[in-house]
Coordinates of C-alpha atoms in Angstrom, one line a residue:
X11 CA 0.0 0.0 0.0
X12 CA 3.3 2.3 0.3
X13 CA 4.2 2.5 -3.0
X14 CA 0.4 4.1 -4.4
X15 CA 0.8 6.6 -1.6
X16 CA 4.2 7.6 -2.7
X17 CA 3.1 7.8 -5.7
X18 CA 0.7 10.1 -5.2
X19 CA 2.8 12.2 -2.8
X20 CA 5.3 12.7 -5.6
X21 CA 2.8 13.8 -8.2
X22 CA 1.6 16.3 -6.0
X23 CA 5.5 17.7 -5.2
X24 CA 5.7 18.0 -8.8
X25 CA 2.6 19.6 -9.7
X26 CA 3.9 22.1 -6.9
X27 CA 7.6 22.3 -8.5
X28 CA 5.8 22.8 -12.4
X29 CA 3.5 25.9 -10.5
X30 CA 7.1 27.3 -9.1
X31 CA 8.5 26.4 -12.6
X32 CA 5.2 28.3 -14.3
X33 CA 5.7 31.1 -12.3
X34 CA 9.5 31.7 -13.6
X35 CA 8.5 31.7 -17.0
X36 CA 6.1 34.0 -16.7
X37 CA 8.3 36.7 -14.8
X38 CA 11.1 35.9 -17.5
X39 CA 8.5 36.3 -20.2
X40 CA 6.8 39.8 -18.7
X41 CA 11.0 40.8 -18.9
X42 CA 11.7 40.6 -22.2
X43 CA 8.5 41.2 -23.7
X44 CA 8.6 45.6 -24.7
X45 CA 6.9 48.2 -23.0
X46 CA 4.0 49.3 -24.4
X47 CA 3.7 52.8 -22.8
X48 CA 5.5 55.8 -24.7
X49 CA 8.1 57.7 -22.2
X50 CA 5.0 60.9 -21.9
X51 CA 2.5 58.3 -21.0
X52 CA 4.8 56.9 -18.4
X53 CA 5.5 60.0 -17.1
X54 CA 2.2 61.2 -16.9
X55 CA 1.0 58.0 -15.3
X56 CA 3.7 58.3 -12.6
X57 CA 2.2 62.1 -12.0
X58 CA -1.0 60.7 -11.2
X59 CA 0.2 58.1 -9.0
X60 CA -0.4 58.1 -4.5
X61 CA 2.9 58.2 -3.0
X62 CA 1.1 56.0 -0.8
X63 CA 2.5 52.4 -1.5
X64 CA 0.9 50.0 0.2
X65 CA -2.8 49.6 0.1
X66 CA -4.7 46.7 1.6
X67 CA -5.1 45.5 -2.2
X68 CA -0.9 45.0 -2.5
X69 CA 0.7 42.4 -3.2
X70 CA 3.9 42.1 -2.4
X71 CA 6.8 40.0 -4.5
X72 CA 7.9 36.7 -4.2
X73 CA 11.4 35.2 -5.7
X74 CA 10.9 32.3 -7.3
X75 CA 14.2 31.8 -7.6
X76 CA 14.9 32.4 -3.9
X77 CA 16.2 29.6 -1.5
X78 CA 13.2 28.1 -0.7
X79 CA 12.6 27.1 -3.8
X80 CA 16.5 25.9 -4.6
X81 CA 15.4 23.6 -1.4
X82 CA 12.1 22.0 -3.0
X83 CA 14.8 20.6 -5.9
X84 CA 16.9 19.7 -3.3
X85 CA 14.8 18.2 -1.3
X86 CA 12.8 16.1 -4.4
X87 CA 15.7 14.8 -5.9
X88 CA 16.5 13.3 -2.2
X89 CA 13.0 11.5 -2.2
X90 CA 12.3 13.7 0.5
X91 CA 8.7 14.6 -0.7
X92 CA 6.9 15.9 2.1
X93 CA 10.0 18.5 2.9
X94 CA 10.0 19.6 -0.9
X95 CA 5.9 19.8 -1.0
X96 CA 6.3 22.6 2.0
X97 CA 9.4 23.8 0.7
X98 CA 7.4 24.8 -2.9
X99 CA 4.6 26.0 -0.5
X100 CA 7.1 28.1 1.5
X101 CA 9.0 29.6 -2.0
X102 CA 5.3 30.6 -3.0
X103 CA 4.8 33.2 -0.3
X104 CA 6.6 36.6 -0.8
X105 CA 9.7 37.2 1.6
X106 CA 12.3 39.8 2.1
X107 CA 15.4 40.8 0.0
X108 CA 18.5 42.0 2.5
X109 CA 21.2 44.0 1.5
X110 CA 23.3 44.1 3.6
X111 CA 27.4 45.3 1.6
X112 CA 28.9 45.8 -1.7
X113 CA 30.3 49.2 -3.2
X114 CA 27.7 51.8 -4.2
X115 CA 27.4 50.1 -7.8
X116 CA 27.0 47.1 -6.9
X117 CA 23.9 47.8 -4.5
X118 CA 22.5 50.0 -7.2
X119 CA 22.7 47.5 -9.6
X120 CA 21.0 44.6 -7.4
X121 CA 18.5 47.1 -6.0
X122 CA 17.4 48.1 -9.6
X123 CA 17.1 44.4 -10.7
X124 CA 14.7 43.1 -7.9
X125 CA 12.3 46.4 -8.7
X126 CA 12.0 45.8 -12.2
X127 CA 11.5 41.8 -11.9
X128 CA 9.2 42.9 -9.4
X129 CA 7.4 45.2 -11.7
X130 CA 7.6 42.8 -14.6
X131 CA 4.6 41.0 -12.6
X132 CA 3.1 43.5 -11.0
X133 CA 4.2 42.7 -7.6
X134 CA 5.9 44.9 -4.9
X135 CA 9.3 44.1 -3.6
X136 CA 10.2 44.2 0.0
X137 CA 13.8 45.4 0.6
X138 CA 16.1 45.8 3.8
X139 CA 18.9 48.4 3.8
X140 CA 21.3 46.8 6.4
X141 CA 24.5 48.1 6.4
X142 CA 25.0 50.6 8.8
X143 CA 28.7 51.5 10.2
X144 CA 29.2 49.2 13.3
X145 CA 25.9 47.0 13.0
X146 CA 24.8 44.7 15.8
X147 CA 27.8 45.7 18.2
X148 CA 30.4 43.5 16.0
X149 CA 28.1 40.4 17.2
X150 CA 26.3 37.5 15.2
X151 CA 25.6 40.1 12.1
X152 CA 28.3 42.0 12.5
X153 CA 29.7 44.4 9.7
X154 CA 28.3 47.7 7.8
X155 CA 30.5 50.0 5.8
X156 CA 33.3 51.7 7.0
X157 CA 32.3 55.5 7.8
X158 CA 29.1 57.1 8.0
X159 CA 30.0 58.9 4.3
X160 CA 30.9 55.9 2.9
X161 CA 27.6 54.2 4.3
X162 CA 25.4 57.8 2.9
X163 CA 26.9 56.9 -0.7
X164 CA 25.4 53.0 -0.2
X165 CA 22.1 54.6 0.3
X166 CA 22.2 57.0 -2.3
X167 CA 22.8 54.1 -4.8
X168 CA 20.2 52.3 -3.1
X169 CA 17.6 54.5 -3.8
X170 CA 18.8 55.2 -7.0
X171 CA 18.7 51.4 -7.7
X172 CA 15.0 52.0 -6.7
X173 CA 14.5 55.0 -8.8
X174 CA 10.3 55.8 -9.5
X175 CA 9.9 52.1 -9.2
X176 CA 7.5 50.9 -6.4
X177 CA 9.0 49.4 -3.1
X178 CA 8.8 48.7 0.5
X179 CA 12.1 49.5 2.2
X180 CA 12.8 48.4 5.9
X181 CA 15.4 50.5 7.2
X182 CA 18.3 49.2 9.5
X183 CA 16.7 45.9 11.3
X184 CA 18.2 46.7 15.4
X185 CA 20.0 49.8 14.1
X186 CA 17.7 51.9 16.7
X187 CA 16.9 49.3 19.2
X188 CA 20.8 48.8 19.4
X189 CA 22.6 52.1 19.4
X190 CA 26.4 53.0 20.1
X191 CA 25.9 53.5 23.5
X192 CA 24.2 50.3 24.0
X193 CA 26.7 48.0 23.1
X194 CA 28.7 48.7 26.3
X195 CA 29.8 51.0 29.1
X196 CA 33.1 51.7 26.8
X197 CA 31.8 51.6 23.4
X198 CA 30.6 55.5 22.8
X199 CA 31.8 57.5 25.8
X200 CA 32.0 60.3 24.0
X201 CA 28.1 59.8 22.6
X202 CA 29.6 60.6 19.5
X203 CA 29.2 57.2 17.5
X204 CA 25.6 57.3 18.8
X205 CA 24.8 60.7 17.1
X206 CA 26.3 60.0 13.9
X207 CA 24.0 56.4 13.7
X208 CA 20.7 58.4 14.6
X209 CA 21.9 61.1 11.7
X210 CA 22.9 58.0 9.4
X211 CA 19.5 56.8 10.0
X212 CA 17.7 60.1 9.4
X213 CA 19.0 60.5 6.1
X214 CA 18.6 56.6 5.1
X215 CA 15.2 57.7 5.6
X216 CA 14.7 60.8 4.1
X217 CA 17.0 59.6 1.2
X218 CA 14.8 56.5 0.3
X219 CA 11.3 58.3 0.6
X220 CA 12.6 60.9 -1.7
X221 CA 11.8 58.5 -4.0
X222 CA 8.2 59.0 -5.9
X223 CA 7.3 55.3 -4.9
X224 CA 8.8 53.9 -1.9
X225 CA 7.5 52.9 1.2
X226 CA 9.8 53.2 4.4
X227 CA 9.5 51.9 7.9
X228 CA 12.7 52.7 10.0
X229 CA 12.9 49.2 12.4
X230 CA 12.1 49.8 15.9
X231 CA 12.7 46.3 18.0
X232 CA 10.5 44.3 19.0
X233 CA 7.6 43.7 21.9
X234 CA 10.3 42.9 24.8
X235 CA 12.7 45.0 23.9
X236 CA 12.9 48.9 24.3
X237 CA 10.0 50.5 26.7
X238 CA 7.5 52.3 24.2
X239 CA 8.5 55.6 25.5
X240 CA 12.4 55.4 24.7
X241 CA 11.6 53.9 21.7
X242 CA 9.0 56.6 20.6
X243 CA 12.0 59.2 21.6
X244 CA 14.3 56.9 19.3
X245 CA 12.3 57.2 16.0
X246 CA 11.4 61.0 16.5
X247 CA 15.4 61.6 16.9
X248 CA 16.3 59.6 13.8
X249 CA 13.5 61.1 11.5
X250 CA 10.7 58.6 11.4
X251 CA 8.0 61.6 10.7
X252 CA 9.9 61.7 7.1
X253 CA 9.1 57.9 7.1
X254 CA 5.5 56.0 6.0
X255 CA 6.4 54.6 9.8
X256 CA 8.2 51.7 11.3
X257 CA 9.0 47.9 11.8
X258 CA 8.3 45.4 14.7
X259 CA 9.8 42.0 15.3
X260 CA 12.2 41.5 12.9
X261 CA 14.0 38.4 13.0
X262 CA 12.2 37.7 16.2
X263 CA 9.2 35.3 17.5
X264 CA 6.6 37.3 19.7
X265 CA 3.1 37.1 18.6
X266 CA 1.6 39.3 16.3
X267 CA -1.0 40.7 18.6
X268 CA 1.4 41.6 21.4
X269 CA 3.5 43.8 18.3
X270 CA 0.4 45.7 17.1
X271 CA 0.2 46.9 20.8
X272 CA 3.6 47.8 21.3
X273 CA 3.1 49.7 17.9
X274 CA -0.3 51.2 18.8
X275 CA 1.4 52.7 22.0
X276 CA 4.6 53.9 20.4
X277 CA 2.3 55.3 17.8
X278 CA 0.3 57.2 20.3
X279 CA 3.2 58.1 22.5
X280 CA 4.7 59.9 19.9
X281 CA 2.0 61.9 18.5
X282 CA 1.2 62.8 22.5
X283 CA 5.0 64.1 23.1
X284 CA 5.2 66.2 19.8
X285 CA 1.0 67.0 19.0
X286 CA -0.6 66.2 21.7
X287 CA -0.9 68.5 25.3
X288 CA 1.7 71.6 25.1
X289 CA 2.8 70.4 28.9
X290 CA 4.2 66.9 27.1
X291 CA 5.6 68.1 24.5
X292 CA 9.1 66.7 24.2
X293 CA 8.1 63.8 27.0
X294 CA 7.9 60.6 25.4
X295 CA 9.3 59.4 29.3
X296 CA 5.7 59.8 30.7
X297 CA 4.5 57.3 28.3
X298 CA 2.9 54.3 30.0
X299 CA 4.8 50.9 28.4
X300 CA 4.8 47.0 28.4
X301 CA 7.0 47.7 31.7
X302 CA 5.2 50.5 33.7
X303 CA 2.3 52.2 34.2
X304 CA 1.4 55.0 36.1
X305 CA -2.4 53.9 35.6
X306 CA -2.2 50.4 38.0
X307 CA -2.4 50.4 41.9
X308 CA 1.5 49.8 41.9
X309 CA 0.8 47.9 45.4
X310 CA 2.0 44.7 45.2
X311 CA -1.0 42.4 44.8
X312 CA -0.8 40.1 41.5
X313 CA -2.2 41.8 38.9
X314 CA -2.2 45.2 40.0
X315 CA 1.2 46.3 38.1
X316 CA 2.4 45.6 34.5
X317 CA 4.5 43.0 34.3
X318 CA 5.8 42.2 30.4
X319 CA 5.3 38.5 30.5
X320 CA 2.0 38.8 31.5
X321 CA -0.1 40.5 28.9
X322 CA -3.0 40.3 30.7
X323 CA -1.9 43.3 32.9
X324 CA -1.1 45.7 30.3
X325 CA -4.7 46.7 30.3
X326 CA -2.8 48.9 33.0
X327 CA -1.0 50.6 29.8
X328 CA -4.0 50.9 27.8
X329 CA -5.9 52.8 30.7
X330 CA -3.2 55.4 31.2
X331 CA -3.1 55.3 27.1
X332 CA -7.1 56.3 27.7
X333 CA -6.9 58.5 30.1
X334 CA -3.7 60.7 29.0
X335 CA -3.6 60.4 24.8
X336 CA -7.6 59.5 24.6
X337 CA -8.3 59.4 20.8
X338 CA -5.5 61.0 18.4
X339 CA -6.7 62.0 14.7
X340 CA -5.7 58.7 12.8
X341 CA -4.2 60.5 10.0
X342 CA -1.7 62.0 12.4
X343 CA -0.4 58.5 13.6
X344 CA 2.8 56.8 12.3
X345 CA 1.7 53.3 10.5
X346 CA 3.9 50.1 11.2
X347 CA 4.6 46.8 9.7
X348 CA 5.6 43.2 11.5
X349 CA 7.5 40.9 10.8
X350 CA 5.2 37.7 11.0
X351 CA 8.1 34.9 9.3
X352 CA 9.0 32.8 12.8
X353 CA 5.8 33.8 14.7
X354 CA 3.3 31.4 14.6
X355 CA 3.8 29.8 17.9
X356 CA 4.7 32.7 19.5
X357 CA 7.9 33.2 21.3
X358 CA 10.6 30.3 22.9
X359 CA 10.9 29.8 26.5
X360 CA 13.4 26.9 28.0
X361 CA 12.2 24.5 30.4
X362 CA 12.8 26.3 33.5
X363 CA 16.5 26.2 35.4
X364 CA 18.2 24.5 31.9
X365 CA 20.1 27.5 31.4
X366 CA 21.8 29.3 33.9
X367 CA 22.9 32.2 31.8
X368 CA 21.2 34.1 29.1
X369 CA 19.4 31.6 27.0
X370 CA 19.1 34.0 23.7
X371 CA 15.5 33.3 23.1
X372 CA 15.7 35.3 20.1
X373 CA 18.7 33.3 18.2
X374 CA 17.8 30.4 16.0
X375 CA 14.7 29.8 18.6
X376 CA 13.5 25.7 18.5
X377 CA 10.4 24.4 17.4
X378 CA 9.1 27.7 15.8
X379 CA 6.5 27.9 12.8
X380 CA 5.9 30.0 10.2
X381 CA 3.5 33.0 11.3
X382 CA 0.6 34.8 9.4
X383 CA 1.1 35.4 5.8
X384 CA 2.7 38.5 4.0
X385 CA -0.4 40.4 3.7
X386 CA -1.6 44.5 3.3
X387 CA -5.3 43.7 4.2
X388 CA -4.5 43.0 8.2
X389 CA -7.5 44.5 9.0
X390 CA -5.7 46.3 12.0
X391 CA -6.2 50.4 11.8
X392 CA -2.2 51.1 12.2
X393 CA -1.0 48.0 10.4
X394 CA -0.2 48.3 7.3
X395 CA 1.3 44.8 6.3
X396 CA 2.6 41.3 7.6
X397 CA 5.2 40.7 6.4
X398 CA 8.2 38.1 6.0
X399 CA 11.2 40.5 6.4
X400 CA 13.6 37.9 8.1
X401 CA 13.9 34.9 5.5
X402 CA 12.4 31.9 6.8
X403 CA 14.8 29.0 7.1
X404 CA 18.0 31.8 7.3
X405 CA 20.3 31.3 10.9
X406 CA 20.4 33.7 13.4
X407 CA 23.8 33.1 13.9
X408 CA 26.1 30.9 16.1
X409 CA 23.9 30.4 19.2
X410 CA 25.5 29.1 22.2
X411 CA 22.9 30.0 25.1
X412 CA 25.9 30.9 26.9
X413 CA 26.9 27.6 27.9
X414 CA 30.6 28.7 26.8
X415 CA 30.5 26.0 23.6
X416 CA 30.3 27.0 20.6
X417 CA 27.7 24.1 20.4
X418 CA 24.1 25.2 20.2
X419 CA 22.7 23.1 22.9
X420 CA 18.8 22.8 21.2
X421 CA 20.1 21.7 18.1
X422 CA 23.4 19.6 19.2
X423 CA 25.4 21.2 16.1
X424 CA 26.9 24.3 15.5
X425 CA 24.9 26.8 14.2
X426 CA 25.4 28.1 10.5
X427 CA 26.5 31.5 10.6
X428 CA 24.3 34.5 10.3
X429 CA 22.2 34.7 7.0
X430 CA 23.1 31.3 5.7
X431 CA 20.8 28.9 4.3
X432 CA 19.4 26.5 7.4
X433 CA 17.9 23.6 5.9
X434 CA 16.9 22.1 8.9
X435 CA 15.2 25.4 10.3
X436 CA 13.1 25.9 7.2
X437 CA 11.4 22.3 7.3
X438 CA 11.0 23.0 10.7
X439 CA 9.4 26.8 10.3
X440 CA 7.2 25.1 7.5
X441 CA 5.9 22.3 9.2
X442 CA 5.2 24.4 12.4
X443 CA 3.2 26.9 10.4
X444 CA 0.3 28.0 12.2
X445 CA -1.8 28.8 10.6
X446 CA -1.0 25.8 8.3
X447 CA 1.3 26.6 5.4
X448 CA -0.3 26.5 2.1
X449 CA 0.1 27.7 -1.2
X450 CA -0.4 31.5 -1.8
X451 CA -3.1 31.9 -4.6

């Protein structure tokens, strides 16, 4: 009875390999075939055109030459059919392009070929610029270019690369959430590397939404991270009002829910410490967050204080939310996207007492799935768009849990370093879907 069932298993994998294959002929066809619009009808279309990219009718761009779908072939020719069936399911859903080096011409060039493929099939692209001088505190993603001038002439050929081409553009994933100064007590003394990354990111921004056609969201952490009100002072110091808005959860696991409240509340925070009251102006520190809020009896019985791991007590942030900010115009509120790629299980926790150090829930996180798919039409007011920004199946980086290995201890291997192709993780993420992981129509 095996041998029918395989049978069938196999014809479905390459019914879903022949769709992939479909699809690349199709993009290579809308390529070469010739424009049909002369140069004044372009120009006069592009006149006419919103500089407002993403609508809950966008649909965003998938590769389908990307990794996930160099896995399905892998993964068929091994008679590993179930793997290559989610694989092809997994390479059908849009994800993320990162940049992340390469000399001005060479990030021009690469930009400028995703937006036209892109636009060849009437699809948006989703880009990350991530190559900011001294990114992630030389840790797992260490790197960036060299100065902050050399690093202004990436992003100028970056958004040239983009040119009046439609794109979403997710600015410096952590490059807010982990400034100069955070790195350690020695690291900026001076404060002066921490200035020149919040002026680096100002003008990624305002560089990149120059462009008649791009979307940007300057990255702002995650959930469990920065408190809303630091992070609110964050974005208005590194120019997020020249921005469509900002990013949540990037590469991380918390649910989606728990992010479109952090957002909701940074969101509000900031409009209330530069619109809002004339006595709060420039006070993003009375902000109520996922930590603290003034709002809760603060007395010690359970319940009665906010407490991050508990969400049901961060109705304590909402009421002082209610009481202080009540009901900004929505057309004054910064829009944000989140990163939905890992969270469909929510976030990792060890079994309690394994690790005695820092466990690093966020790096290469076990048993994970595949969240809610890339999507414009979330239905949530301030949302504009799930979205897979961190590439499914892509390692965090060498994850040790502090054990002082190099052995990642849930895995029992090494880790692949960070950005490389994780086999294992992406059969994983796939299976784990929730919800389950089918194939985007």
């Amino acid at each position: 009875m095996q041998a029918p069932r395989l049978r069938r298993r196999a014809a479905a994998v390459i019914a879903a390999l022949t769709a992939c294959a479909a699809l690349t002929a199709t993009q290579a066809q809308a390529q070469t075939e010739p424009p049909t619009q002369t140069a004044q009808t372009a120009q006069t279309a592009l006149t006419a055109q919103t500089r407002d990219v993403i609508t809950p009718a966008t649909r965003f761009y998938a590769d389908p030459h990307g990794k996930a779908a160099q896995q399905a072939l892998v993964d068929f020719r091994h008679g590993d059919f179930g793997n290559a069936a989610n694989m092809a399911r997994l390479a059908s859903w849009p994800q993320a392009e990162w940049f992340t080096e390469g000399t001005p011409d060479e990030v021009r060039v690469k930009v400028n070929k995703l937006v036209r493929r892109a636009r060849a099939v009437d699809r948006t692209p989703v880009l990350v610029a991530y190559n900011v001088p001294g990114r992630d505190c030389t840790q797992y993603s260490s790197g960036g270019a060299a100065s902050s001038a050399a690093y202004r002439q990436w992003i100028d050929a970056f958004a040239a690369g983009i040119g009046a081409g439609k794109a979403v553009v997710v600015v410096e994933p952590d490059g807010l959430a982990l400034l100069p100064k955070d790195c350690g007590p020695s690291d900026d003394p001076t404060g002066a590397l921490t200035a020149a990354r919040v002026a680096d990111l100002e003008y990624a921004v305002r560089t990149l939404k120059a462009r008649p056609r791009t979307a940007v969201y300057l990255d702002a952490g995650n959930v469990l991270w920065r408190s809303v009100g630091d992070m609110a002072q964050r974005l208005l110091d590194a120019g997020v009002r020249y921005s469509d808005g900002f990013s949540l959860n990037v590469s991380n696991t918390h649910p989606t829910a728990h992010n479109a409240r952090y957002g909701t509340w940074i969101a509000k925070c900031m409009w209330f410490a530069s619109q809002g009251p004339e006595q709060a102006r420039g006070h993003t520190d009375w902000c109520a967050s996922q930590y603290y809020s003034s709002a809760a009896p603060n007395d010690g019985v359970p319940g009665n204080a906010v407490d991050s791991a508990d969400p049901a007590t961060w109705r304590w942030t909402d009421a002082w939310f209610d009481q202080n900010v009540g009901a900004p115009p929505a057309d004054r509120l910064r829009h944000f996207v989140i990163d939905t790629s890992r969270n469909g299980l929510g976030a990792w926790a060890p079994e309690p007492g394994k690790y005695s150090g820092d466990p690093e829930i966020w790096c290469n996180a076990p048993g994970r799935g595949l969240g809610p798919r890339p999507t414009a039409a979330t239905g949530v007011p301030l949302v504009d768009a799930y979205l897979w920004i961190k590439i499914p199946g892509e390692s965090d980086g060498s994850c040790t849990r502090n054990t002082g290995g190099t052995i990642d201890p849930e895995y029992g291997v090494v880790d692949p370093p960070a950005g490389a192709w994780w086999p294992d993780q992406a059969h994983s993420l796939a299976r784990n879907a929730a919800p389950r992981l089918t194939f985007a129509r």
